[in-house]
Amino acid sequence: MRPVADRIVVVLSGGSRGLGMAIASRCLNEGYIVATYSRSASPFVKKQMELDPDRKNFFWSEVDATDLQGVKRFVTEVSERYGEIGALVNNAGIGVEGIFASMRLSDIDLCVDVNLKGTLSLTWFCSRFMIQRRGGCIINISSIAGIRGQSGVVVYSATKAGLDGMTRSLARELGPRGIRVNSVAPGYFESEMVNGLNEAAKARITRRTPLGRLATVDDIAAVVLFMISPSASFITGQTIVVDGGLTC
Ligand code: NAP
């Protein structure tokens, strides 16, 4: 194993399950150090912490993305422990569904707080370390909901389109500092977030998808790993859609 100083530290929000867990697993397999948080420890998190009691490869903390002080403490601890932050993957997000005019204002606030404000604050803290280091890479997990209109997901779509806007402008600010910023916009994949979709809805999405199936978390995680890697060193400010052609 390479010494810590030679290894890239990937900060990942929401690495406990779903897509975040798949990204964390792939990063660990490829020799990255993973520092992640979520509100609760999943079986995956508990297993990684048992396998790595000294936190050489995997660090997890209980943080709510809406708690600014908690996010700040997390980033400070990661930077003190590992000395740098090489990549940031903004993955934590929640889906809030409902016809807009009948939604509770508190649900609108929560979705904006987690998906948009939570991402902006984590990025603010991490980008300061990347600027000092004069390099790094930021990936925002947005969604095809931020690109195509769909009834019932107005607020979620607004937050995801917001992330894509942030990607483009931040890429312009940070490009001269050697930092790349991109979005990965998945179509539907199986996770707790889409548990609400019934079989008929899944069949409809499959029918409309040229590649004929829903994505797996690994389809998306593979693209995230590519975007972190030096192979993507000339890509910035882009939204990479990974949806089997659903929106083409
Ligand atoms: P998921 O299975 O629900 O996992 C979400 C992760 O984020 C969990 O680790 C969760 O842990 C964490 N999280 C949620 N709220 C949090 C908060 N307030 N503070 C800290 N951590 C929080 O979701 P997923 O389906 O893998 O989605 C991952 C990303 O992909 C999201 O940004 C989502 O919008 C996007 N996406 C999903 C789909 C899809 O079809 N599933 C499609 C397009 C885009 P805790 O609950 O323990 O906090």
mmCIF file with all atom_site columns, N, CA and C in Angstrom, residues 120-185:
data_model
loop_
_atom_site.group_PDB
_atom_site.id
_atom_site.type_symbol
_atom_site.label_atom_id
_atom_site.label_alt_id
_atom_site.label_comp_id
_atom_site.label_asym_id
_atom_site.label_entity_id
_atom_site.label_seq_id
_atom_site.pdbx_PDB_ins_code
_atom_site.Cartn_x
_atom_site.Cartn_y
_atom_site.Cartn_z
_atom_site.occupancy
_atom_site.B_iso_or_equiv
_atom_site.pdbx_formal_charge
_atom_site.auth_seq_id
_atom_site.auth_comp_id
_atom_site.auth_asym_id
_atom_site.auth_atom_id
_atom_site.pdbx_PDB_model_num
ATOM 1   N N  . LEU A 1 120 ? -23.377 23.195 -1.148  1.00 0.00 ? 120 LEU A N  1
ATOM 2   C CA . LEU A 1 120 ? -22.591 24.437 -1.254  1.00 0.00 ? 120 LEU A CA 1
ATOM 3   C C  . LEU A 1 120 ? -21.667 24.586 -0.050  1.00 0.00 ? 120 LEU A C  1
ATOM 4   N N  . SER A 1 121 ? -22.168 24.285 1.169   1.00 0.00 ? 121 SER A N  1
ATOM 5   C CA . SER A 1 121 ? -21.291 24.487 2.332   1.00 0.00 ? 121 SER A CA 1
ATOM 6   C C  . SER A 1 121 ? -20.149 23.482 2.349   1.00 0.00 ? 121 SER A C  1
ATOM 7   N N  . LEU A 1 122 ? -20.434 22.211 2.069   1.00 0.00 ? 122 LEU A N  1
ATOM 8   C CA . LEU A 1 122 ? -19.334 21.227 2.070   1.00 0.00 ? 122 LEU A CA 1
ATOM 9   C C  . LEU A 1 122 ? -18.294 21.618 1.016   1.00 0.00 ? 122 LEU A C  1
ATOM 10  N N  . THR A 1 123 ? -18.770 22.078 -0.129  1.00 0.00 ? 123 THR A N  1
ATOM 11  C CA . THR A 1 123 ? -17.847 22.472 -1.200  1.00 0.00 ? 123 THR A CA 1
ATOM 12  C C  . THR A 1 123 ? -17.032 23.691 -0.781  1.00 0.00 ? 123 THR A C  1
ATOM 13  N N  . TRP A 1 124 ? -17.663 24.621 -0.086  1.00 0.00 ? 124 TRP A N  1
ATOM 14  C CA . TRP A 1 124 ? -16.961 25.827 0.382   1.00 0.00 ? 124 TRP A CA 1
ATOM 15  C C  . TRP A 1 124 ? -15.797 25.420 1.292   1.00 0.00 ? 124 TRP A C  1
ATOM 16  N N  . PHE A 1 125 ? -16.084 24.550 2.271   1.00 0.00 ? 125 PHE A N  1
ATOM 17  C CA . PHE A 1 125 ? -15.022 24.142 3.197   1.00 0.00 ? 125 PHE A CA 1
ATOM 18  C C  . PHE A 1 125 ? -13.911 23.392 2.460   1.00 0.00 ? 125 PHE A C  1
ATOM 19  N N  . CYS A 1 126 ? -14.288 22.443 1.591   1.00 0.00 ? 126 CYS A N  1
ATOM 20  C CA . CYS A 1 126 ? -13.268 21.605 0.928   1.00 0.00 ? 126 CYS A CA 1
ATOM 21  C C  . CYS A 1 126 ? -12.469 22.399 -0.107  1.00 0.00 ? 126 CYS A C  1
ATOM 22  N N  . SER A 1 127 ? -13.135 23.307 -0.828  1.00 0.00 ? 127 SER A N  1
ATOM 23  C CA . SER A 1 127 ? -12.432 24.003 -1.918  1.00 0.00 ? 127 SER A CA 1
ATOM 24  C C  . SER A 1 127 ? -11.293 24.848 -1.371  1.00 0.00 ? 127 SER A C  1
ATOM 25  N N  . ARG A 1 128 ? -11.421 25.306 -0.129  1.00 0.00 ? 128 ARG A N  1
ATOM 26  C CA . ARG A 1 128 ? -10.344 26.122 0.449   1.00 0.00 ? 128 ARG A CA 1
ATOM 27  C C  . ARG A 1 128 ? -9.067  25.299 0.602   1.00 0.00 ? 128 ARG A C  1
ATOM 28  N N  . PHE A 1 129 ? -9.223  24.012 0.957   1.00 0.00 ? 129 PHE A N  1
ATOM 29  C CA . PHE A 1 129 ? -8.037  23.140 1.041   1.00 0.00 ? 129 PHE A CA 1
ATOM 30  C C  . PHE A 1 129 ? -7.488  22.858 -0.352  1.00 0.00 ? 129 PHE A C  1
ATOM 31  N N  . MET A 1 130 ? -8.386  22.676 -1.330  1.00 0.00 ? 130 MET A N  1
ATOM 32  C CA . MET A 1 130 ? -7.923  22.382 -2.697  1.00 0.00 ? 130 MET A CA 1
ATOM 33  C C  . MET A 1 130 ? -7.186  23.584 -3.287  1.00 0.00 ? 130 MET A C  1
ATOM 34  N N  . ILE A 1 131 ? -7.653  24.788 -2.969  1.00 0.00 ? 131 ILE A N  1
ATOM 35  C CA . ILE A 1 131 ? -6.995  25.999 -3.484  1.00 0.00 ? 131 ILE A CA 1
ATOM 36  C C  . ILE A 1 131 ? -5.570  26.081 -2.923  1.00 0.00 ? 131 ILE A C  1
ATOM 37  N N  . GLN A 1 132 ? -5.432  25.787 -1.602  1.00 0.00 ? 132 GLN A N  1
ATOM 38  C CA . GLN A 1 132 ? -4.086  25.799 -0.986  1.00 0.00 ? 132 GLN A CA 1
ATOM 39  C C  . GLN A 1 132 ? -3.171  24.791 -1.663  1.00 0.00 ? 132 GLN A C  1
ATOM 40  N N  . ARG A 1 133 ? -3.747  23.650 -2.016  1.00 0.00 ? 133 ARG A N  1
ATOM 41  C CA . ARG A 1 133 ? -2.968  22.547 -2.599  1.00 0.00 ? 133 ARG A CA 1
ATOM 42  C C  . ARG A 1 133 ? -2.741  22.756 -4.093  1.00 0.00 ? 133 ARG A C  1
ATOM 43  N N  . ARG A 1 134 ? -3.466  23.728 -4.664  1.00 0.00 ? 134 ARG A N  1
ATOM 44  C CA . ARG A 1 134 ? -3.430  24.039 -6.103  1.00 0.00 ? 134 ARG A CA 1
ATOM 45  C C  . ARG A 1 134 ? -3.808  22.830 -6.965  1.00 0.00 ? 134 ARG A C  1
ATOM 46  N N  . GLY A 1 135 ? -4.856  22.142 -6.567  1.00 0.00 ? 135 GLY A N  1
ATOM 47  C CA . GLY A 1 135 ? -5.339  21.041 -7.396  1.00 0.00 ? 135 GLY A CA 1
ATOM 48  C C  . GLY A 1 135 ? -6.476  20.323 -6.707  1.00 0.00 ? 135 GLY A C  1
ATOM 49  N N  . GLY A 1 136 ? -7.253  19.590 -7.497  1.00 0.00 ? 136 GLY A N  1
ATOM 50  C CA . GLY A 1 136 ? -8.338  18.813 -6.923  1.00 0.00 ? 136 GLY A CA 1
ATOM 51  C C  . GLY A 1 136 ? -9.447  18.622 -7.929  1.00 0.00 ? 136 GLY A C  1
ATOM 52  N N  . CYS A 1 137 ? -10.495 17.990 -7.460  1.00 0.00 ? 137 CYS A N  1
ATOM 53  C CA . CYS A 1 137 ? -11.582 17.642 -8.365  1.00 0.00 ? 137 CYS A CA 1
ATOM 54  C C  . CYS A 1 137 ? -12.871 17.558 -7.556  1.00 0.00 ? 137 CYS A C  1
ATOM 55  N N  . ILE A 1 138 ? -13.919 18.163 -8.082  1.00 0.00 ? 138 ILE A N  1
ATOM 56  C CA . ILE A 1 138 ? -15.215 18.170 -7.393  1.00 0.00 ? 138 ILE A CA 1
ATOM 57  C C  . ILE A 1 138 ? -16.263 17.561 -8.324  1.00 0.00 ? 138 ILE A C  1
ATOM 58  N N  . ILE A 1 139 ? -17.034 16.613 -7.790  1.00 0.00 ? 139 ILE A N  1
ATOM 59  C CA . ILE A 1 139 ? -18.113 16.006 -8.585  1.00 0.00 ? 139 ILE A CA 1
ATOM 60  C C  . ILE A 1 139 ? -19.425 16.232 -7.839  1.00 0.00 ? 139 ILE A C  1
ATOM 61  N N  . ASN A 1 140 ? -20.382 16.809 -8.507  1.00 0.00 ? 140 ASN A N  1
ATOM 62  C CA . ASN A 1 140 ? -21.724 16.955 -7.934  1.00 0.00 ? 140 ASN A CA 1
ATOM 63  C C  . ASN A 1 140 ? -22.624 15.879 -8.535  1.00 0.00 ? 140 ASN A C  1
ATOM 64  N N  . ILE A 1 141 ? -23.285 15.104 -7.684  1.00 0.00 ? 141 ILE A N  1
ATOM 65  C CA . ILE A 1 141 ? -24.254 14.133 -8.205  1.00 0.00 ? 141 ILE A CA 1
ATOM 66  C C  . ILE A 1 141 ? -25.577 14.880 -8.368  1.00 0.00 ? 141 ILE A C  1
ATOM 67  N N  . SER A 1 142 ? -25.898 15.198 -9.619  1.00 0.00 ? 142 SER A N  1
ATOM 68  C CA . SER A 1 142 ? -27.173 15.885 -9.858  1.00 0.00 ? 142 SER A CA 1
ATOM 69  C C  . SER A 1 142 ? -28.188 14.833 -10.307 1.00 0.00 ? 142 SER A C  1
ATOM 70  N N  . SER A 1 143 ? -28.917 15.068 -11.381 1.00 0.00 ? 143 SER A N  1
ATOM 71  C CA . SER A 1 143 ? -29.956 14.106 -11.793 1.00 0.00 ? 143 SER A CA 1
ATOM 72  C C  . SER A 1 143 ? -30.518 14.536 -13.141 1.00 0.00 ? 143 SER A C  1
ATOM 73  N N  . ILE A 1 144 ? -31.061 13.593 -13.880 1.00 0.00 ? 144 ILE A N  1
ATOM 74  C CA . ILE A 1 144 ? -31.761 13.991 -15.107 1.00 0.00 ? 144 ILE A CA 1
ATOM 75  C C  . ILE A 1 144 ? -32.993 14.841 -14.773 1.00 0.00 ? 144 ILE A C  1
ATOM 76  N N  . ALA A 1 145 ? -33.432 14.786 -13.498 1.00 0.00 ? 145 ALA A N  1
ATOM 77  C CA . ALA A 1 145 ? -34.559 15.640 -13.088 1.00 0.00 ? 145 ALA A CA 1
ATOM 78  C C  . ALA A 1 145 ? -34.182 17.119 -13.148 1.00 0.00 ? 145 ALA A C  1
ATOM 79  N N  . GLY A 1 146 ? -32.900 17.412 -13.144 1.00 0.00 ? 146 GLY A N  1
ATOM 80  C CA . GLY A 1 146 ? -32.449 18.805 -13.270 1.00 0.00 ? 146 GLY A CA 1
ATOM 81  C C  . GLY A 1 146 ? -32.356 19.250 -14.722 1.00 0.00 ? 146 GLY A C  1
ATOM 82  N N  . ILE A 1 147 ? -32.568 18.314 -15.647 1.00 0.00 ? 147 ILE A N  1
ATOM 83  C CA . ILE A 1 147 ? -32.387 18.598 -17.080 1.00 0.00 ? 147 ILE A CA 1
ATOM 84  C C  . ILE A 1 147 ? -33.725 18.546 -17.812 1.00 0.00 ? 147 ILE A C  1
ATOM 85  N N  . ARG A 1 148 ? -34.557 17.561 -17.477 1.00 0.00 ? 148 ARG A N  1
ATOM 86  C CA . ARG A 1 148 ? -35.875 17.395 -18.101 1.00 0.00 ? 148 ARG A CA 1
ATOM 87  C C  . ARG A 1 148 ? -36.978 17.662 -17.075 1.00 0.00 ? 148 ARG A C  1
ATOM 88  N N  . GLY A 1 149 ? -38.064 18.264 -17.539 1.00 0.00 ? 149 GLY A N  1
ATOM 89  C CA . GLY A 1 149 ? -39.187 18.521 -16.642 1.00 0.00 ? 149 GLY A CA 1
ATOM 90  C C  . GLY A 1 149 ? -39.965 17.247 -16.331 1.00 0.00 ? 149 GLY A C  1
ATOM 91  N N  . GLN A 1 150 ? -40.445 17.178 -15.107 1.00 0.00 ? 150 GLN A N  1
ATOM 92  C CA . GLN A 1 150 ? -41.280 16.028 -14.722 1.00 0.00 ? 150 GLN A CA 1
ATOM 93  C C  . GLN A 1 150 ? -42.192 16.466 -13.591 1.00 0.00 ? 150 GLN A C  1
ATOM 94  N N  . SER A 1 151 ? -43.477 16.191 -13.735 1.00 0.00 ? 151 SER A N  1
ATOM 95  C CA . SER A 1 151 ? -44.380 16.659 -12.688 1.00 0.00 ? 151 SER A CA 1
ATOM 96  C C  . SER A 1 151 ? -44.173 15.834 -11.415 1.00 0.00 ? 151 SER A C  1
ATOM 97  N N  . GLY A 1 152 ? -44.330 16.480 -10.269 1.00 0.00 ? 152 GLY A N  1
ATOM 98  C CA . GLY A 1 152 ? -44.206 15.790 -8.980  1.00 0.00 ? 152 GLY A CA 1
ATOM 99  C C  . GLY A 1 152 ? -42.834 15.916 -8.338  1.00 0.00 ? 152 GLY A C  1
ATOM 100 N N  . VAL A 1 153 ? -41.863 16.479 -9.067  1.00 0.00 ? 153 VAL A N  1
ATOM 101 C CA . VAL A 1 153 ? -40.513 16.605 -8.480  1.00 0.00 ? 153 VAL A CA 1
ATOM 102 C C  . VAL A 1 153 ? -39.948 18.027 -8.670  1.00 0.00 ? 153 VAL A C  1
ATOM 103 N N  . VAL A 1 154 ? -40.822 19.014 -8.552  1.00 0.00 ? 154 VAL A N  1
ATOM 104 C CA . VAL A 1 154 ? -40.427 20.406 -8.832  1.00 0.00 ? 154 VAL A CA 1
ATOM 105 C C  . VAL A 1 154 ? -39.245 20.852 -7.965  1.00 0.00 ? 154 VAL A C  1
ATOM 106 N N  . VAL A 1 155 ? -39.341 20.633 -6.669  1.00 0.00 ? 155 VAL A N  1
ATOM 107 C CA . VAL A 1 155 ? -38.310 21.154 -5.760  1.00 0.00 ? 155 VAL A CA 1
ATOM 108 C C  . VAL A 1 155 ? -37.006 20.367 -5.947  1.00 0.00 ? 155 VAL A C  1
ATOM 109 N N  . TYR A 1 156 ? -37.136 19.051 -6.034  1.00 0.00 ? 156 TYR A N  1
ATOM 110 C CA . TYR A 1 156 ? -35.958 18.205 -6.274  1.00 0.00 ? 156 TYR A CA 1
ATOM 111 C C  . TYR A 1 156 ? -35.263 18.647 -7.566  1.00 0.00 ? 156 TYR A C  1
ATOM 112 N N  . SER A 1 157 ? -36.058 18.858 -8.635  1.00 0.00 ? 157 SER A N  1
ATOM 113 C CA . SER A 1 157 ? -35.481 19.290 -9.917  1.00 0.00 ? 157 SER A CA 1
ATOM 114 C C  . SER A 1 157 ? -34.757 20.619 -9.772  1.00 0.00 ? 157 SER A C  1
ATOM 115 N N  . ALA A 1 158 ? -35.381 21.538 -9.014  1.00 0.00 ? 158 ALA A N  1
ATOM 116 C CA . ALA A 1 158 ? -34.760 22.860 -8.832  1.00 0.00 ? 158 ALA A CA 1
ATOM 117 C C  . ALA A 1 158 ? -33.403 22.717 -8.149  1.00 0.00 ? 158 ALA A C  1
ATOM 118 N N  . THR A 1 159 ? -33.322 21.822 -7.141  1.00 0.00 ? 159 THR A N  1
ATOM 119 C CA . THR A 1 159 ? -32.039 21.677 -6.439  1.00 0.00 ? 159 THR A CA 1
ATOM 120 C C  . THR A 1 159 ? -30.987 21.060 -7.359  1.00 0.00 ? 159 THR A C  1
ATOM 121 N N  . LYS A 1 160 ? -31.408 20.102 -8.189  1.00 0.00 ? 160 LYS A N  1
ATOM 122 C CA . LYS A 1 160 ? -30.435 19.418 -9.043  1.00 0.00 ? 160 LYS A CA 1
ATOM 123 C C  . LYS A 1 160 ? -29.985 20.311 -10.193 1.00 0.00 ? 160 LYS A C  1
ATOM 124 N N  . ALA A 1 161 ? -30.906 21.105 -10.757 1.00 0.00 ? 161 ALA A N  1
ATOM 125 C CA . ALA A 1 161 ? -30.512 22.079 -11.782 1.00 0.00 ? 161 ALA A CA 1
ATOM 126 C C  . ALA A 1 161 ? -29.574 23.112 -11.155 1.00 0.00 ? 161 ALA A C  1
ATOM 127 N N  . GLY A 1 162 ? -29.839 23.441 -9.878  1.00 0.00 ? 162 GLY A N  1
ATOM 128 C CA . GLY A 1 162 ? -28.967 24.370 -9.143  1.00 0.00 ? 162 GLY A CA 1
ATOM 129 C C  . GLY A 1 162 ? -27.547 23.824 -9.054  1.00 0.00 ? 162 GLY A C  1
ATOM 130 N N  . LEU A 1 163 ? -27.423 22.532 -8.803  1.00 0.00 ? 163 LEU A N  1
ATOM 131 C CA . LEU A 1 163 ? -26.078 21.933 -8.717  1.00 0.00 ? 163 LEU A CA 1
ATOM 132 C C  . LEU A 1 163 ? -25.365 22.027 -10.063 1.00 0.00 ? 163 LEU A C  1
ATOM 133 N N  . ASP A 1 164 ? -26.100 21.797 -11.155 1.00 0.00 ? 164 ASP A N  1
ATOM 134 C CA . ASP A 1 164 ? -25.453 21.882 -12.478 1.00 0.00 ? 164 ASP A CA 1
ATOM 135 C C  . ASP A 1 164 ? -24.997 23.318 -12.770 1.00 0.00 ? 164 ASP A C  1
ATOM 136 N N  . GLY A 1 165 ? -25.782 24.289 -12.326 1.00 0.00 ? 165 GLY A N  1
ATOM 137 C CA . GLY A 1 165 ? -25.376 25.691 -12.490 1.00 0.00 ? 165 GLY A CA 1
ATOM 138 C C  . GLY A 1 165 ? -24.129 25.991 -11.676 1.00 0.00 ? 165 GLY A C  1
ATOM 139 N N  . MET A 1 166 ? -24.126 25.468 -10.456 1.00 0.00 ? 166 MET A N  1
ATOM 140 C CA . MET A 1 166 ? -22.952 25.650 -9.594  1.00 0.00 ? 166 MET A CA 1
ATOM 141 C C  . MET A 1 166 ? -21.713 25.031 -10.245 1.00 0.00 ? 166 MET A C  1
ATOM 142 N N  . THR A 1 167 ? -21.889 23.847 -10.829 1.00 0.00 ? 167 THR A N  1
ATOM 143 C CA . THR A 1 167 ? -20.775 23.158 -11.498 1.00 0.00 ? 167 THR A CA 1
ATOM 144 C C  . THR A 1 167 ? -20.138 24.060 -12.553 1.00 0.00 ? 167 THR A C  1
ATOM 145 N N  . ARG A 1 168 ? -20.968 24.655 -13.407 1.00 0.00 ? 168 ARG A N  1
ATOM 146 C CA . ARG A 1 168 ? -20.414 25.457 -14.517 1.00 0.00 ? 168 ARG A CA 1
ATOM 147 C C  . ARG A 1 168 ? -19.680 26.696 -14.002 1.00 0.00 ? 168 ARG A C  1
ATOM 148 N N  . SER A 1 169 ? -20.302 27.415 -13.059 1.00 0.00 ? 169 SER A N  1
ATOM 149 C CA . SER A 1 169 ? -19.675 28.662 -12.595 1.00 0.00 ? 169 SER A CA 1
ATOM 150 C C  . SER A 1 169 ? -18.434 28.380 -11.753 1.00 0.00 ? 169 SER A C  1
ATOM 151 N N  . LEU A 1 170 ? -18.514 27.341 -10.907 1.00 0.00 ? 170 LEU A N  1
ATOM 152 C CA . LEU A 1 170 ? -17.356 27.028 -10.059 1.00 0.00 ? 170 LEU A CA 1
ATOM 153 C C  . LEU A 1 170 ? -16.191 26.513 -10.914 1.00 0.00 ? 170 LEU A C  1
ATOM 154 N N  . ALA A 1 171 ? -16.515 25.814 -12.004 1.00 0.00 ? 171 ALA A N  1
ATOM 155 C CA . ALA A 1 171 ? -15.449 25.341 -12.902 1.00 0.00 ? 171 ALA A CA 1
ATOM 156 C C  . ALA A 1 171 ? -14.682 26.540 -13.471 1.00 0.00 ? 171 ALA A C  1
ATOM 157 N N  . ARG A 1 172 ? -15.398 27.615 -13.765 1.00 0.00 ? 172 ARG A N  1
ATOM 158 C CA . ARG A 1 172 ? -14.726 28.820 -14.289 1.00 0.00 ? 172 ARG A CA 1
ATOM 159 C C  . ARG A 1 172 ? -13.869 29.477 -13.211 1.00 0.00 ? 172 ARG A C  1
ATOM 160 N N  . GLU A 1 173 ? -14.389 29.513 -11.957 1.00 0.00 ? 173 GLU A N  1
ATOM 161 C CA . GLU A 1 173 ? -13.602 30.138 -10.879 1.00 0.00 ? 173 GLU A CA 1
ATOM 162 C C  . GLU A 1 173 ? -12.372 29.319 -10.527 1.00 0.00 ? 173 GLU A C  1
ATOM 163 N N  . LEU A 1 174 ? -12.533 27.991 -10.505 1.00 0.00 ? 174 LEU A N  1
ATOM 164 C CA . LEU A 1 174 ? -11.458 27.153 -9.944  1.00 0.00 ? 174 LEU A CA 1
ATOM 165 C C  . LEU A 1 174 ? -10.535 26.541 -11.000 1.00 0.00 ? 174 LEU A C  1
ATOM 166 N N  . GLY A 1 175 ? -10.935 26.592 -12.272 1.00 0.00 ? 175 GLY A N  1
ATOM 167 C CA . GLY A 1 175 ? -10.072 26.049 -13.326 1.00 0.00 ? 175 GLY A CA 1
ATOM 168 C C  . GLY A 1 175 ? -8.658  26.623 -13.282 1.00 0.00 ? 175 GLY A C  1
ATOM 169 N N  . PRO A 1 176 ? -8.527  27.949 -13.174 1.00 0.00 ? 176 PRO A N  1
ATOM 170 C CA . PRO A 1 176 ? -7.169  28.520 -13.133 1.00 0.00 ? 176 PRO A CA 1
ATOM 171 C C  . PRO A 1 176 ? -6.356  28.063 -11.924 1.00 0.00 ? 176 PRO A C  1
ATOM 172 N N  . ARG A 1 177 ? -7.038  27.480 -10.910 1.00 0.00 ? 177 ARG A N  1
ATOM 173 C CA . ARG A 1 177 ? -6.315  26.973 -9.720  1.00 0.00 ? 177 ARG A CA 1
ATOM 174 C C  . ARG A 1 177 ? -6.056  25.472 -9.838  1.00 0.00 ? 177 ARG A C  1
ATOM 175 N N  . GLY A 1 178 ? -6.327  24.920 -11.011 1.00 0.00 ? 178 GLY A N  1
ATOM 176 C CA . GLY A 1 178 ? -6.049  23.492 -11.222 1.00 0.00 ? 178 GLY A CA 1
ATOM 177 C C  . GLY A 1 178 ? -7.112  22.569 -10.657 1.00 0.00 ? 178 GLY A C  1
ATOM 178 N N  . ILE A 1 179 ? -8.306  23.115 -10.400 1.00 0.00 ? 179 ILE A N  1
ATOM 179 C CA . ILE A 1 179 ? -9.372  22.290 -9.805  1.00 0.00 ? 179 ILE A CA 1
ATOM 180 C C  . ILE A 1 179 ? -10.494 22.102 -10.830 1.00 0.00 ? 179 ILE A C  1
ATOM 181 N N  . ARG A 1 180 ? -10.852 20.845 -11.092 1.00 0.00 ? 180 ARG A N  1
ATOM 182 C CA . ARG A 1 180 ? -11.937 20.543 -12.040 1.00 0.00 ? 180 ARG A CA 1
ATOM 183 C C  . ARG A 1 180 ? -13.250 20.378 -11.278 1.00 0.00 ? 180 ARG A C  1
ATOM 184 N N  . VAL A 1 181 ? -14.345 20.815 -11.907 1.00 0.00 ? 181 VAL A N  1
ATOM 185 C CA . VAL A 1 181 ? -15.667 20.686 -11.277 1.00 0.00 ? 181 VAL A CA 1
ATOM 186 C C  . VAL A 1 181 ? -16.640 20.142 -12.325 1.00 0.00 ? 181 VAL A C  1
ATOM 187 N N  . ASN A 1 182 ? -17.281 19.026 -12.026 1.00 0.00 ? 182 ASN A N  1
ATOM 188 C CA . ASN A 1 182 ? -18.231 18.427 -12.977 1.00 0.00 ? 182 ASN A CA 1
ATOM 189 C C  . ASN A 1 182 ? -19.444 17.880 -12.238 1.00 0.00 ? 182 ASN A C  1
ATOM 190 N N  . SER A 1 183 ? -20.520 17.702 -12.986 1.00 0.00 ? 183 SER A N  1
ATOM 191 C CA . SER A 1 183 ? -21.701 17.004 -12.453 1.00 0.00 ? 183 SER A CA 1
ATOM 192 C C  . SER A 1 183 ? -21.805 15.640 -13.122 1.00 0.00 ? 183 SER A C  1
ATOM 193 N N  . VAL A 1 184 ? -22.266 14.654 -12.378 1.00 0.00 ? 184 VAL A N  1
ATOM 194 C CA . VAL A 1 184 ? -22.696 13.384 -12.966 1.00 0.00 ? 184 VAL A CA 1
ATOM 195 C C  . VAL A 1 184 ? -24.207 13.319 -12.714 1.00 0.00 ? 184 VAL A C  1
ATOM 196 N N  . ALA A 1 185 ? -24.973 13.215 -13.794 1.00 0.00 ? 185 ALA A N  1
ATOM 197 C CA . ALA A 1 185 ? -26.441 13.249 -13.685 1.00 0.00 ? 185 ALA A CA 1
ATOM 198 C C  . ALA A 1 185 ? -27.016 11.876 -14.014 1.00 0.00 ? 185 ALA A C  1
#
